[in-house]
Amino acid sequence: MRIVVDASVALKWLLLDEPGSALALALREHELIAPALWLVEAANALWRSTRIGQLSAVEVPEFLSELLNAPVASLPIEPYIGRALQVSTQLSHPVYDCLYLAVAIQHDTHVITADRRFAAIAARPGFAGHVRLLGA
């Protein structure tokens, strides 16, 4: 089964003591796709974690390497950005999250996310079923 994953799920592959990490790891058995933005978002989260002292600067290159080697097909954003902007306007939600949703719609599948807010917003009519909360 083809599934879109976002950065919130990918980060759980690295931080194994986080709630939902085992569920996130189990997803790696599926065909995973994501807009290439997922790597930028995940790298930014790693940077933020070093700033607040949750990760050391030594851990970050290892984690980034793991992400770069993760079984996720990174898709260019250009084919999806127009639809993402349209969805963003409809949901009043940031384009970067809606990009994952646009990919899921185009590929007739769903996004799995650990972002409760995004999952709740995307549960609106017309989008329901295209975003699922990790573990739900």
PDB file of C-alpha atoms in Angstrom:
ATOM      1  CA  MET A   1       0.000   0.000   0.000  1.00  0.00           C
ATOM      2  CA  ARG A   2       1.283   3.478  -0.898  1.00  0.00           C
ATOM      3  CA  ILE A   3       1.180   5.964   1.990  1.00  0.00           C
ATOM      4  CA  VAL A   4       2.244   9.595   2.294  1.00  0.00           C
ATOM      5  CA  VAL A   5       4.227  10.320   5.456  1.00  0.00           C
ATOM      6  CA  ASP A   6       5.130  13.696   6.853  1.00  0.00           C
ATOM      7  CA  ALA A   7       8.124  14.879   8.848  1.00  0.00           C
ATOM      8  CA  SER A   8       6.349  14.313  12.172  1.00  0.00           C
ATOM      9  CA  VAL A   9       6.235  10.584  11.420  1.00  0.00           C
ATOM     10  CA  ALA A  10       9.786  10.434  10.048  1.00  0.00           C
ATOM     11  CA  LEU A  11      11.161  12.018  13.210  1.00  0.00           C
ATOM     12  CA  LYS A  12       9.634   9.214  15.264  1.00  0.00           C
ATOM     13  CA  TRP A  13      11.919   6.804  13.386  1.00  0.00           C
ATOM     14  CA  LEU A  14      14.840   8.551  15.066  1.00  0.00           C
ATOM     15  CA  LEU A  15      13.497   9.294  18.522  1.00  0.00           C
ATOM     16  CA  LEU A  16      12.552   5.791  19.558  1.00  0.00           C
ATOM     17  CA  ASP A  17      11.397   6.709  23.045  1.00  0.00           C
ATOM     18  CA  GLU A  18       8.647   8.975  21.647  1.00  0.00           C
ATOM     19  CA  PRO A  19       5.022   7.831  21.799  1.00  0.00           C
ATOM     20  CA  GLY A  20       4.075   6.297  18.470  1.00  0.00           C
ATOM     21  CA  SER A  21       7.631   5.422  17.427  1.00  0.00           C
ATOM     22  CA  ALA A  22       6.845   1.714  17.033  1.00  0.00           C
ATOM     23  CA  LEU A  23       3.811   2.545  14.897  1.00  0.00           C
ATOM     24  CA  ALA A  24       5.888   4.912  12.775  1.00  0.00           C
ATOM     25  CA  LEU A  25       8.567   2.265  12.274  1.00  0.00           C
ATOM     26  CA  ALA A  26       5.951  -0.280  11.212  1.00  0.00           C
ATOM     27  CA  LEU A  27       4.916   2.036   8.381  1.00  0.00           C
ATOM     28  CA  ARG A  28       8.300   1.481   6.756  1.00  0.00           C
ATOM     29  CA  GLU A  29       6.962  -1.861   5.514  1.00  0.00           C
ATOM     30  CA  HIS A  30       4.735   0.062   3.081  1.00  0.00           C
ATOM     31  CA  GLU A  31       5.568   2.035  -0.045  1.00  0.00           C
ATOM     32  CA  LEU A  32       6.190   5.499   1.398  1.00  0.00           C
ATOM     33  CA  ILE A  33       6.083   8.742  -0.541  1.00  0.00           C
ATOM     34  CA  ALA A  34       6.326  12.378   0.480  1.00  0.00           C
ATOM     35  CA  PRO A  35       6.934  15.747  -1.086  1.00  0.00           C
ATOM     36  CA  ALA A  36      10.651  16.564  -0.872  1.00  0.00           C
ATOM     37  CA  LEU A  37       9.719  19.199   1.705  1.00  0.00           C
ATOM     38  CA  TRP A  38       9.641  16.429   4.328  1.00  0.00           C
ATOM     39  CA  LEU A  39      13.433  16.445   4.525  1.00  0.00           C
ATOM     40  CA  VAL A  40      13.577  20.198   5.052  1.00  0.00           C
ATOM     41  CA  GLU A  41      10.954  20.036   7.786  1.00  0.00           C
ATOM     42  CA  ALA A  42      12.686  17.119   9.499  1.00  0.00           C
ATOM     43  CA  ALA A  43      16.100  18.820   9.299  1.00  0.00           C
ATOM     44  CA  ASN A  44      14.582  21.974  10.757  1.00  0.00           C
ATOM     45  CA  ALA A  45      13.145  19.968  13.646  1.00  0.00           C
ATOM     46  CA  LEU A  46      16.596  18.472  14.277  1.00  0.00           C
ATOM     47  CA  TRP A  47      18.115  21.967  14.310  1.00  0.00           C
ATOM     48  CA  ARG A  48      15.421  23.195  16.705  1.00  0.00           C
ATOM     49  CA  SER A  49      16.071  20.204  18.978  1.00  0.00           C
ATOM     50  CA  THR A  50      19.757  21.105  19.213  1.00  0.00           C
ATOM     51  CA  ARG A  51      18.898  24.720  20.008  1.00  0.00           C
ATOM     52  CA  ILE A  52      16.780  23.719  22.984  1.00  0.00           C
ATOM     53  CA  GLY A  53      19.198  21.045  24.152  1.00  0.00           C
ATOM     54  CA  GLN A  54      17.155  17.929  23.337  1.00  0.00           C
ATOM     55  CA  LEU A  55      19.797  16.674  20.888  1.00  0.00           C
ATOM     56  CA  SER A  56      23.530  17.141  20.751  1.00  0.00           C
ATOM     57  CA  ALA A  57      25.291  18.480  17.675  1.00  0.00           C
ATOM     58  CA  VAL A  58      26.998  15.071  17.419  1.00  0.00           C
ATOM     59  CA  GLU A  59      23.671  13.233  17.026  1.00  0.00           C
ATOM     60  CA  VAL A  60      22.269  15.459  14.284  1.00  0.00           C
ATOM     61  CA  PRO A  61      24.471  14.307  11.361  1.00  0.00           C
ATOM     62  CA  GLU A  62      23.689  10.675  12.213  1.00  0.00           C
ATOM     63  CA  PHE A  63      19.966  11.394  12.339  1.00  0.00           C
ATOM     64  CA  LEU A  64      20.089  13.304   9.071  1.00  0.00           C
ATOM     65  CA  SER A  65      21.909  10.394   7.438  1.00  0.00           C
ATOM     66  CA  GLU A  66      19.178   8.033   8.663  1.00  0.00           C
ATOM     67  CA  LEU A  67      16.518  10.288   7.159  1.00  0.00           C
ATOM     68  CA  LEU A  68      18.352  10.540   3.846  1.00  0.00           C
ATOM     69  CA  ASN A  69      18.482   6.738   3.713  1.00  0.00           C
ATOM     70  CA  ALA A  70      14.894   6.198   4.830  1.00  0.00           C
ATOM     71  CA  PRO A  71      12.628   4.225   2.491  1.00  0.00           C
ATOM     72  CA  VAL A  72      10.677   7.289   1.341  1.00  0.00           C
ATOM     73  CA  ALA A  73      10.343   8.314  -2.291  1.00  0.00           C
ATOM     74  CA  SER A  74      10.796  12.099  -2.212  1.00  0.00           C
ATOM     75  CA  LEU A  75       8.636  13.723  -4.842  1.00  0.00           C
ATOM     76  CA  PRO A  76       9.271  17.145  -6.406  1.00  0.00           C
ATOM     77  CA  ILE A  77       6.825  19.741  -5.093  1.00  0.00           C
ATOM     78  CA  GLU A  78       6.096  21.537  -8.366  1.00  0.00           C
ATOM     79  CA  PRO A  79       3.364  19.155  -9.612  1.00  0.00           C
ATOM     80  CA  TYR A  80       1.492  19.496  -6.298  1.00  0.00           C
ATOM     81  CA  ILE A  81       1.984  23.098  -5.204  1.00  0.00           C
ATOM     82  CA  GLY A  82      -1.056  24.495  -7.047  1.00  0.00           C
ATOM     83  CA  ARG A  83      -3.369  21.957  -5.461  1.00  0.00           C
ATOM     84  CA  ALA A  84      -1.681  22.503  -2.085  1.00  0.00           C
ATOM     85  CA  LEU A  85      -2.377  26.235  -2.276  1.00  0.00           C
ATOM     86  CA  GLN A  86      -6.001  25.553  -3.197  1.00  0.00           C
ATOM     87  CA  VAL A  87      -6.408  23.120  -0.276  1.00  0.00           C
ATOM     88  CA  SER A  88      -4.630  25.536   2.047  1.00  0.00           C
ATOM     89  CA  THR A  89      -7.102  28.256   1.164  1.00  0.00           C
ATOM     90  CA  GLN A  90     -10.062  25.920   1.678  1.00  0.00           C
ATOM     91  CA  LEU A  91      -8.822  24.686   5.058  1.00  0.00           C
ATOM     92  CA  SER A  92      -7.225  27.961   6.242  1.00  0.00           C
ATOM     93  CA  HIS A  93      -4.126  25.938   7.039  1.00  0.00           C
ATOM     94  CA  PRO A  94      -0.448  26.395   6.019  1.00  0.00           C
ATOM     95  CA  VAL A  95       0.573  25.330   2.533  1.00  0.00           C
ATOM     96  CA  TYR A  96       3.455  23.182   3.747  1.00  0.00           C
ATOM     97  CA  ASP A  97       1.072  20.764   5.526  1.00  0.00           C
ATOM     98  CA  CYS A  98      -1.424  20.898   2.678  1.00  0.00           C
ATOM     99  CA  LEU A  99       1.331  19.850   0.288  1.00  0.00           C
ATOM    100  CA  TYR A 100       1.279  16.380   1.890  1.00  0.00           C
ATOM    101  CA  LEU A 101      -2.496  16.322   1.504  1.00  0.00           C
ATOM    102  CA  ALA A 102      -2.245  17.351  -2.161  1.00  0.00           C
ATOM    103  CA  VAL A 103       0.161  14.464  -2.791  1.00  0.00           C
ATOM    104  CA  ALA A 104      -2.219  12.045  -1.066  1.00  0.00           C
ATOM    105  CA  ILE A 105      -5.176  13.271  -3.118  1.00  0.00           C
ATOM    106  CA  GLN A 106      -3.232  13.019  -6.372  1.00  0.00           C
ATOM    107  CA  HIS A 107      -2.080   9.462  -5.564  1.00  0.00           C
ATOM    108  CA  ASP A 108      -5.484   8.397  -4.210  1.00  0.00           C
ATOM    109  CA  THR A 109      -4.131   7.512  -0.791  1.00  0.00           C
ATOM    110  CA  HIS A 110      -3.740   9.129   2.630  1.00  0.00           C
ATOM    111  CA  VAL A 111      -1.202  10.985   4.746  1.00  0.00           C
ATOM    112  CA  ILE A 112      -0.219   9.592   8.096  1.00  0.00           C
ATOM    113  CA  THR A 113       0.816  12.301  10.524  1.00  0.00           C
ATOM    114  CA  ALA A 114       1.549  12.708  14.213  1.00  0.00           C
ATOM    115  CA  ASP A 115       0.263  16.302  13.998  1.00  0.00           C
ATOM    116  CA  ARG A 116      -3.105  16.266  15.766  1.00  0.00           C
ATOM    117  CA  ARG A 117      -4.028  19.767  14.623  1.00  0.00           C
ATOM    118  CA  PHE A 118      -3.432  18.960  10.954  1.00  0.00           C
ATOM    119  CA  ALA A 119      -5.368  15.687  11.223  1.00  0.00           C
ATOM    120  CA  ALA A 120      -8.317  17.473  12.843  1.00  0.00           C
ATOM    121  CA  ILE A 121      -8.406  20.247  10.241  1.00  0.00           C
ATOM    122  CA  ALA A 122      -8.169  17.775   7.362  1.00  0.00           C
ATOM    123  CA  ALA A 123     -11.137  15.793   8.707  1.00  0.00           C
ATOM    124  CA  ARG A 124     -13.458  18.320   7.056  1.00  0.00           C
ATOM    125  CA  PRO A 125     -15.834  17.212   4.295  1.00  0.00           C
ATOM    126  CA  GLY A 126     -14.059  16.729   1.011  1.00  0.00           C
ATOM    127  CA  PHE A 127     -10.785  15.783   2.687  1.00  0.00           C
ATOM    128  CA  ALA A 128     -11.837  13.194   5.263  1.00  0.00           C
ATOM    129  CA  GLY A 129     -10.013   9.932   4.776  1.00  0.00           C
ATOM    130  CA  HIS A 130      -6.985  11.557   3.173  1.00  0.00           C
ATOM    131  CA  VAL A 131      -5.267  12.346   6.503  1.00  0.00           C
ATOM    132  CA  ARG A 132      -4.965   9.880   9.359  1.00  0.00           C
ATOM    133  CA  LEU A 133      -3.457  10.439  12.745  1.00  0.00           C
ATOM    134  CA  LEU A 134      -0.644   8.029  13.614  1.00  0.00           C
ATOM    135  CA  GLY A 135      -2.105   5.334  15.834  1.00  0.00           C
ATOM    136  CA  ALA A 136      -5.730   6.301  15.296  1.00  0.00           C
TER     137      ALA A 136
END
